[in-house]
Amino acid sequence: MKRLNIHNILHCVTLEKKEFMERWEKQYGKSASEDLKQDDQEIGGEKSCDPCNPRHWLHRYCLVLIPLSFLLFGSYFVNDIPGALQDVMVRDLELSETEFMAFYSFEAWPNVVLCVVGGYLIDRWLGVRLGAIVFSVLVTLGQAIFALGSFINNYVLMCCGRFVVGIGDDSLSIAQSTFATKWFKEKELNMVFGLLLSFSRLASTVAMNVMQPLHNMVDQVVHGYKGLGITLFLAVVVCTMSALCAAILSFLDKRADKILSRSKVEPDEKIKLKDILKIPMTTWIMTFICVTFYVGVLPFTSLGLMFFTLKFGLTPTTASTVNSLVYIIPAVACPFLGFCIDKTGKNIFWVISGILLALVSHMMLAFTFVNPYIPMVVLGLSYSVLASAIWPLVAFVVPRKQLGTAYGM
């Protein structure tokens, strides 16, 4: 871009922004004026010493990234609460194993369809700001209903609560991904997504390690299903924290739009339902990779405790430790791996590497009796590599107006 000389700079500082733009365009042409406007709309395109300025890296990495990291903390926390309190729920609520597993089914099945619907709602109607608030409130409301159902020993109400949680949680994940792609540039996205995944895994780990001791404390005062209900109500506080993060993000995003004069999507630019058919084939390929890869990780860990006990003769405590490595390693490794992927810029290479590492891990588990810590560490690394590399890829190939729908798929 051409530069003004010293005389023009001293003169233009006294002009209003509109007058400055008109003068710039008259002197250097319309294309130069459009370049300047584009630079002004770039979140990270201009340095400033003011952390309150949306252009400044401190604003993005502190004021925005911190609440963005905790946006899904409550969702992942409550999602793993039944697993953390399985023995307590089965005993105090007198549930069968089938009835207990229904808590996961009612939470999971809505997302088979509602993720795409939630993404479309964000793109077409709600917008990412209102969408984040609505879906975080749904997660909080669902956990409150789940806790109330336990407090009055109403199994049907508990299932309804898990269903409401399911409506909100994965759609909230779409809002988080959309926020990330809006605030951070392509060369930063892998690290950012790695950090977000790290906090999600941290939430699951905290739930697994905190809820049982918390219930033991409550049980000393209130016994049975009422004590369980009180424990579940305490988890609503965590969801409320995430809802507060959604409100903070929405405020900061609206403020940035105003300060940076970021243009809103015009009506003729908004996504239409038929636009789903125009989403690039590469996005469908990435969706297929996600499905086939996650099938080899998440369902395996659900059955891993019994597998390690039977094949390797481990005690239940040791088997649980080995099985949890798939979640512990990403919590530590994802931000670092995301940074490495940002520096190399070869996402496809890292995706292939993650798939190959998972293959090696499963072959070691299936055909050898090597110490199970080794293949599970490899599987945890493969999960970290692929998740850090493939989620940002969507933002590279899909137009911004379709990001919510694409992430929903």
Coordinates of C-alpha atoms in Angstrom, one line a residue:
M1 CA 0.0 0.0 0.0
K2 CA 1.2 3.5 -0.8
R3 CA 2.2 5.8 2.0
L4 CA 1.3 9.4 2.7
N5 CA 4.2 11.8 3.1
I6 CA 4.9 13.5 6.4
H7 CA 3.0 16.7 5.4
N8 CA -0.1 14.7 4.6
I9 CA 0.1 12.7 7.8
L10 CA 0.3 15.8 9.9
H11 CA -2.6 17.3 8.0
C12 CA -4.8 14.2 8.1
V13 CA -4.6 13.6 11.8
T14 CA -7.0 16.5 12.2
L15 CA -9.6 15.1 9.9
E16 CA -12.5 12.8 10.7
K17 CA -12.3 9.2 9.5
K18 CA -14.7 9.7 6.7
E19 CA -12.9 12.8 5.4
F20 CA -9.6 11.0 5.7
M21 CA -10.9 8.0 3.6
E22 CA -12.3 10.4 0.9
R23 CA -8.9 12.2 0.7
W24 CA -7.0 8.9 0.5
E25 CA -9.3 7.6 -2.2
K26 CA -9.0 10.9 -4.2
Q27 CA -5.2 10.9 -4.0
Y28 CA -4.4 7.2 -4.5
G29 CA -7.5 5.7 -6.1
K30 CA -10.4 3.5 -5.1
S31 CA -8.4 0.3 -4.8
A32 CA -6.0 1.8 -2.2
S33 CA -9.0 3.0 -0.3
E34 CA -10.5 -0.5 -0.2
D35 CA -7.2 -1.9 0.9
L36 CA -7.2 0.5 3.8
K37 CA -10.7 -0.4 4.8
Q38 CA -9.8 -4.1 4.6
D39 CA -6.8 -3.5 6.9
D40 CA -9.1 -1.7 9.3
Q41 CA -11.4 -4.7 9.4
E42 CA -8.6 -7.2 10.2
I43 CA -8.7 -8.2 13.8
G44 CA -4.9 -8.6 14.0
G45 CA -3.9 -6.3 11.2
E46 CA -2.8 -3.3 13.2
K47 CA -0.6 -3.1 16.3
S48 CA -1.5 -1.1 19.3
C49 CA -0.3 -0.6 22.8
D50 CA -3.8 -0.6 24.2
P51 CA -5.0 -4.1 25.3
C52 CA -8.6 -2.9 25.1
N53 CA -8.1 -2.4 21.3
P54 CA -9.5 -5.5 19.5
R55 CA -6.6 -5.3 17.1
H56 CA -4.0 -5.8 19.9
W57 CA -2.8 -9.4 20.5
L58 CA -3.3 -9.0 24.3
H59 CA -7.0 -8.3 23.7
R60 CA -7.4 -11.4 21.6
Y61 CA -5.2 -13.8 23.6
C62 CA -6.4 -12.6 27.1
L63 CA -9.8 -10.9 27.0
V64 CA -11.1 -13.2 24.2
L65 CA -9.3 -16.5 24.3
I66 CA -9.7 -17.1 28.1
P67 CA -13.6 -16.9 28.1
L68 CA -13.5 -18.8 24.7
S69 CA -11.6 -21.6 26.4
F70 CA -14.1 -21.9 29.2
L71 CA -17.1 -21.6 26.9
L72 CA -17.5 -25.4 26.7
F73 CA -16.1 -26.2 30.1
G74 CA -19.5 -26.6 31.7
S75 CA -20.8 -28.7 28.8
Y76 CA -18.0 -31.2 29.0
F77 CA -18.1 -31.2 32.8
V78 CA -21.8 -32.2 33.0
N79 CA -21.5 -34.6 30.1
D80 CA -19.2 -36.9 32.1
I81 CA -20.9 -36.6 35.4
P82 CA -22.9 -39.8 35.0
G83 CA -19.7 -41.7 34.4
A84 CA -18.1 -40.2 37.5
L85 CA -21.1 -41.1 39.7
Q86 CA -22.2 -44.3 38.1
D87 CA -22.0 -46.5 41.2
V88 CA -23.8 -43.8 43.2
M89 CA -26.6 -43.3 40.7
V90 CA -27.2 -47.1 40.2
R91 CA -27.4 -47.5 44.0
D92 CA -29.3 -44.4 45.2
L93 CA -31.7 -44.3 42.3
E94 CA -32.0 -48.1 42.0
L95 CA -31.3 -48.1 38.3
S96 CA -30.4 -51.0 36.0
E97 CA -27.4 -50.7 33.8
T98 CA -29.7 -50.1 30.8
E99 CA -31.5 -47.3 32.6
F100 CA -28.2 -45.7 33.5
M101 CA -26.8 -45.9 30.0
A102 CA -29.9 -44.1 28.8
F103 CA -28.6 -40.9 30.4
Y104 CA -25.9 -41.0 27.7
S105 CA -28.3 -42.0 24.9
F106 CA -30.7 -39.1 25.7
E107 CA -27.7 -36.7 25.6
A108 CA -26.2 -38.1 22.5
W109 CA -29.1 -38.8 20.1
P110 CA -30.3 -35.2 19.7
N111 CA -26.9 -34.2 18.3
V112 CA -27.3 -36.6 15.3
V113 CA -29.7 -34.1 13.8
L114 CA -29.6 -31.0 15.9
C115 CA -25.9 -30.2 15.3
V116 CA -26.6 -29.3 11.7
V117 CA -29.8 -27.5 12.7
G118 CA -27.9 -25.6 15.4
G119 CA -25.2 -24.6 12.9
Y120 CA -27.8 -23.5 10.4
L121 CA -29.5 -21.4 13.1
I122 CA -26.2 -19.7 13.9
D123 CA -25.5 -19.0 10.3
R124 CA -29.0 -17.9 9.2
W125 CA -30.9 -16.6 12.2
L126 CA -29.3 -16.3 15.6
G127 CA -25.7 -15.3 14.8
V128 CA -22.8 -16.6 16.8
R129 CA -23.3 -14.2 19.7
L130 CA -26.9 -14.9 20.4
G131 CA -26.4 -18.6 19.5
A132 CA -23.6 -19.0 22.1
I133 CA -25.9 -17.5 24.8
V134 CA -28.9 -19.5 23.9
F135 CA -27.1 -22.9 23.8
S136 CA -25.1 -22.3 27.0
V137 CA -28.4 -21.4 28.8
L138 CA -29.9 -24.7 27.4
V139 CA -27.0 -26.7 28.9
T140 CA -27.4 -25.0 32.2
L141 CA -31.2 -25.5 32.2
G142 CA -30.7 -29.2 31.2
Q143 CA -28.4 -29.8 34.1
A144 CA -30.8 -28.1 36.5
I145 CA -33.6 -30.3 35.3
F146 CA -31.4 -33.4 35.6
A147 CA -30.5 -32.4 39.2
L148 CA -34.1 -31.7 40.1
G149 CA -35.1 -35.1 38.7
S150 CA -32.5 -36.8 41.0
F151 CA -33.6 -34.7 44.0
I152 CA -37.2 -35.9 43.7
N153 CA -36.2 -39.3 42.4
N154 CA -38.0 -38.9 39.0
Y155 CA -36.2 -40.9 36.4
V156 CA -38.2 -39.5 33.4
L157 CA -37.4 -35.9 34.5
M158 CA -33.7 -36.8 34.6
C159 CA -33.8 -38.2 31.1
C160 CA -35.5 -35.0 29.9
G161 CA -32.7 -33.0 31.5
R162 CA -30.1 -34.9 29.7
F163 CA -32.1 -34.4 26.4
V164 CA -32.0 -30.6 27.0
V165 CA -28.3 -30.8 27.7
G166 CA -27.9 -32.7 24.4
I167 CA -29.8 -30.0 22.5
G168 CA -27.3 -27.3 23.7
D169 CA -23.9 -28.9 24.2
D170 CA -22.7 -29.7 20.7
S171 CA -24.4 -26.7 19.2
L172 CA -22.5 -24.7 21.7
S173 CA -19.3 -26.3 20.4
I174 CA -20.2 -25.0 16.9
A175 CA -20.5 -21.5 18.3
Q176 CA -17.1 -21.9 19.9
S177 CA -15.5 -22.9 16.7
T178 CA -17.2 -20.1 14.8
F179 CA -15.9 -17.6 17.4
A180 CA -12.4 -19.0 17.0
T181 CA -12.3 -18.6 13.3
K182 CA -13.7 -15.1 13.5
W183 CA -11.2 -13.8 16.0
F184 CA -8.0 -15.6 15.0
K185 CA -6.2 -15.7 11.7
E186 CA -5.3 -18.9 9.8
K187 CA -1.8 -19.0 11.0
E188 CA -3.1 -19.1 14.6
L189 CA -6.0 -21.4 14.3
N190 CA -4.3 -24.8 14.9
M191 CA -2.8 -23.6 18.2
V192 CA -6.1 -22.1 19.3
F193 CA -8.1 -25.2 18.5
G194 CA -5.5 -27.3 20.3
L195 CA -5.9 -25.1 23.4
L196 CA -9.7 -25.3 23.2
L197 CA -9.5 -29.1 22.9
S198 CA -7.1 -29.1 25.9
F199 CA -9.6 -27.2 28.1
S200 CA -12.4 -29.6 27.0
R201 CA -10.4 -32.6 28.1
L202 CA -9.5 -30.8 31.3
A203 CA -13.2 -30.4 32.1
S204 CA -13.8 -34.1 31.6
T205 CA -10.8 -34.9 33.9
V206 CA -12.0 -32.5 36.6
A207 CA -15.5 -34.0 36.5
M208 CA -14.1 -37.5 36.9
N209 CA -11.9 -36.6 39.8
V210 CA -14.1 -34.0 41.7
M211 CA -17.7 -35.2 41.6
Q212 CA -17.1 -38.4 43.7
P213 CA -15.4 -36.6 46.6
L214 CA -18.0 -33.8 46.4
H215 CA -20.8 -36.3 46.7
N216 CA -19.1 -38.0 49.6
M217 CA -19.0 -34.6 51.4
V218 CA -22.7 -34.0 50.7
D219 CA -23.7 -37.5 51.6
Q220 CA -22.4 -37.0 55.2
V221 CA -25.2 -34.4 55.6
V222 CA -28.0 -35.5 53.2
H223 CA -28.2 -39.2 52.2
G224 CA -29.6 -41.1 49.3
Y225 CA -31.1 -39.6 46.1
K226 CA -31.6 -36.2 47.7
G227 CA -27.9 -35.9 48.4
L228 CA -27.1 -36.9 44.9
G229 CA -29.5 -34.2 43.6
I230 CA -27.8 -31.6 45.7
T231 CA -24.4 -32.7 44.3
L232 CA -25.8 -32.4 40.7
F233 CA -27.2 -28.9 41.5
L234 CA -23.6 -27.9 42.5
A235 CA -22.6 -28.7 38.9
V236 CA -25.1 -26.1 37.7
V237 CA -22.6 -23.5 39.0
V238 CA -20.0 -24.7 36.5
C239 CA -22.5 -24.4 33.6
T240 CA -23.4 -20.9 34.8
M241 CA -19.8 -19.9 34.6
S242 CA -19.7 -21.1 30.9
A243 CA -22.9 -19.1 30.2
L244 CA -21.2 -16.1 31.7
C245 CA -18.3 -16.6 29.3
A246 CA -20.8 -16.7 26.4
A247 CA -22.1 -13.3 27.5
I248 CA -18.6 -11.9 27.8
L249 CA -17.7 -13.1 24.4
S250 CA -20.9 -11.7 22.8
F251 CA -20.2 -8.3 24.4
L252 CA -16.5 -8.3 23.2
D253 CA -17.5 -9.4 19.7
K254 CA -20.2 -6.8 19.4
R255 CA -17.8 -4.1 20.6
A256 CA -15.2 -5.2 18.1
D257 CA -17.7 -5.0 15.3
K258 CA -18.5 -1.4 16.2
I259 CA -14.8 -0.4 16.7
L260 CA -13.5 -2.1 13.6
S261 CA -16.6 -1.3 11.4
R262 CA -16.8 -5.0 10.5
S263 CA -19.5 -5.2 8.0
K264 CA -22.6 -7.3 8.7
V265 CA -23.7 -10.1 6.4
E266 CA -26.2 -8.7 3.9
P267 CA -29.6 -10.5 3.5
D268 CA -28.6 -11.8 0.0
E269 CA -25.3 -13.2 1.5
K270 CA -26.9 -15.1 4.3
I271 CA -26.9 -18.9 4.0
K272 CA -30.0 -20.6 2.7
L273 CA -30.9 -24.2 3.4
K274 CA -30.1 -25.2 -0.2
D275 CA -26.5 -23.9 0.3
I276 CA -25.8 -27.0 2.3
L277 CA -25.5 -28.8 -1.0
K278 CA -22.8 -26.3 -2.1
I279 CA -20.5 -27.1 0.8
P280 CA -17.2 -28.3 -0.7
M281 CA -16.5 -32.0 -1.1
T282 CA -13.4 -31.6 0.9
T283 CA -15.6 -30.8 3.9
W284 CA -17.5 -34.0 3.5
I285 CA -14.2 -35.9 3.3
M286 CA -13.1 -34.3 6.5
T287 CA -16.4 -35.3 8.1
F288 CA -15.8 -38.9 7.0
I289 CA -12.3 -38.8 8.5
C290 CA -13.7 -37.5 11.8
V291 CA -16.3 -40.2 12.0
T292 CA -14.0 -43.1 11.2
F293 CA -11.2 -41.8 13.4
Y294 CA -13.3 -41.0 16.5
V295 CA -15.0 -44.4 16.2
G296 CA -11.6 -45.9 16.9
V297 CA -11.0 -43.7 20.0
L298 CA -14.1 -42.8 21.9
P299 CA -16.0 -46.1 21.8
F300 CA -12.8 -48.0 22.6
T301 CA -12.2 -46.0 25.8
S302 CA -15.8 -46.8 26.8
L303 CA -14.9 -50.5 26.8
G304 CA -11.2 -50.1 27.6
L305 CA -11.5 -50.8 31.3
M306 CA -12.7 -54.4 30.7
F307 CA -10.3 -54.9 27.8
F308 CA -7.2 -54.1 29.9
T309 CA -8.5 -56.1 32.8
L310 CA -9.1 -59.2 30.7
K311 CA -6.2 -59.2 28.3
F312 CA -3.4 -57.7 30.4
G313 CA -4.5 -58.7 33.8
L314 CA -4.5 -55.2 35.2
T315 CA -6.3 -54.2 38.4
P316 CA -9.4 -52.0 37.8
T317 CA -7.5 -49.0 39.2
T318 CA -4.5 -49.4 36.9
A319 CA -6.7 -50.2 34.0
S320 CA -8.6 -47.0 34.6
T321 CA -5.3 -45.0 34.7
V322 CA -4.2 -46.6 31.4
N323 CA -7.6 -45.9 29.8
S324 CA -7.6 -42.3 30.8
L325 CA -4.3 -41.5 29.0
V326 CA -6.4 -40.9 25.8
Y327 CA -7.8 -37.8 27.5
I328 CA -4.9 -36.8 29.7
I329 CA -2.3 -36.5 26.9
P330 CA -4.5 -34.2 24.7
A331 CA -5.0 -31.9 27.7
V332 CA -1.2 -31.3 27.8
A333 CA -0.1 -31.9 24.2
C334 CA -2.8 -30.2 22.0
P335 CA -1.7 -26.5 22.5
F336 CA 2.0 -27.5 21.7
L337 CA 1.0 -29.6 18.7
G338 CA -1.3 -26.8 17.4
F339 CA 1.7 -24.4 17.7
C340 CA 3.9 -26.8 15.7
I341 CA 1.1 -27.2 13.0
D342 CA 0.8 -23.4 12.7
K343 CA 4.6 -23.1 12.2
T344 CA 4.7 -25.9 9.5
G345 CA 1.4 -25.1 7.9
K346 CA 1.0 -28.7 6.7
N347 CA -2.3 -29.8 8.2
I348 CA -2.9 -32.7 5.7
F349 CA 0.5 -34.2 6.7
W350 CA -0.4 -34.0 10.4
V351 CA -3.9 -35.5 9.8
I352 CA -2.3 -38.5 8.0
S353 CA 0.3 -38.8 10.8
G354 CA -2.5 -38.9 13.4
I355 CA -4.4 -41.6 11.5
L356 CA -1.2 -43.7 11.1
L357 CA -0.4 -43.4 14.8
A358 CA -3.9 -44.6 15.7
L359 CA -3.5 -47.6 13.4
V360 CA -0.1 -48.5 15.0
S361 CA -1.7 -48.1 18.5
H362 CA -4.6 -50.5 17.7
M363 CA -2.3 -53.0 16.1
M364 CA -0.1 -53.1 19.2
L365 CA -3.1 -53.5 21.4
A366 CA -4.7 -56.2 19.3
F367 CA -1.7 -58.4 18.3
T368 CA 1.0 -57.9 21.0
F369 CA 1.3 -58.0 24.8
V370 CA 3.6 -54.9 25.0
N371 CA 3.1 -52.8 28.1
P372 CA -0.3 -51.2 27.5
Y373 CA 0.9 -47.8 28.6
I374 CA 2.9 -47.5 25.3
P375 CA 0.1 -48.0 22.8
M376 CA -2.3 -45.8 24.8
V377 CA 0.3 -43.0 24.9
V378 CA 0.6 -43.4 21.1
L379 CA -3.2 -43.3 20.8
G380 CA -3.4 -40.2 22.9
L381 CA -0.8 -38.5 20.7
S382 CA -2.7 -39.5 17.6
Y383 CA -5.9 -38.1 19.0
S384 CA -4.1 -34.8 19.9
V385 CA -2.4 -34.5 16.4
L386 CA -5.6 -35.2 14.4
A387 CA -7.9 -33.1 16.4
S388 CA -5.5 -30.1 16.4
A389 CA -5.0 -30.4 12.6
I390 CA -8.4 -31.3 11.2
W391 CA -10.8 -28.9 12.9
P392 CA -9.2 -25.7 11.7
L393 CA -9.2 -27.1 8.1
V394 CA -12.9 -26.5 7.9
A395 CA -12.3 -22.7 8.2
F396 CA -9.8 -22.9 5.3
V397 CA -12.2 -24.4 2.7
V398 CA -15.7 -23.1 3.8
P399 CA -17.0 -19.5 3.3
R400 CA -17.5 -17.7 6.6
K401 CA -21.3 -17.5 6.2
Q402 CA -21.4 -21.4 6.1
L403 CA -19.0 -22.1 9.0
G404 CA -21.6 -22.9 11.6
T405 CA -23.4 -25.3 9.3
A406 CA -20.1 -27.0 8.3
Y407 CA -19.0 -27.4 11.9
G408 CA -22.4 -28.8 12.7
M409 CA -22.0 -31.5 10.1

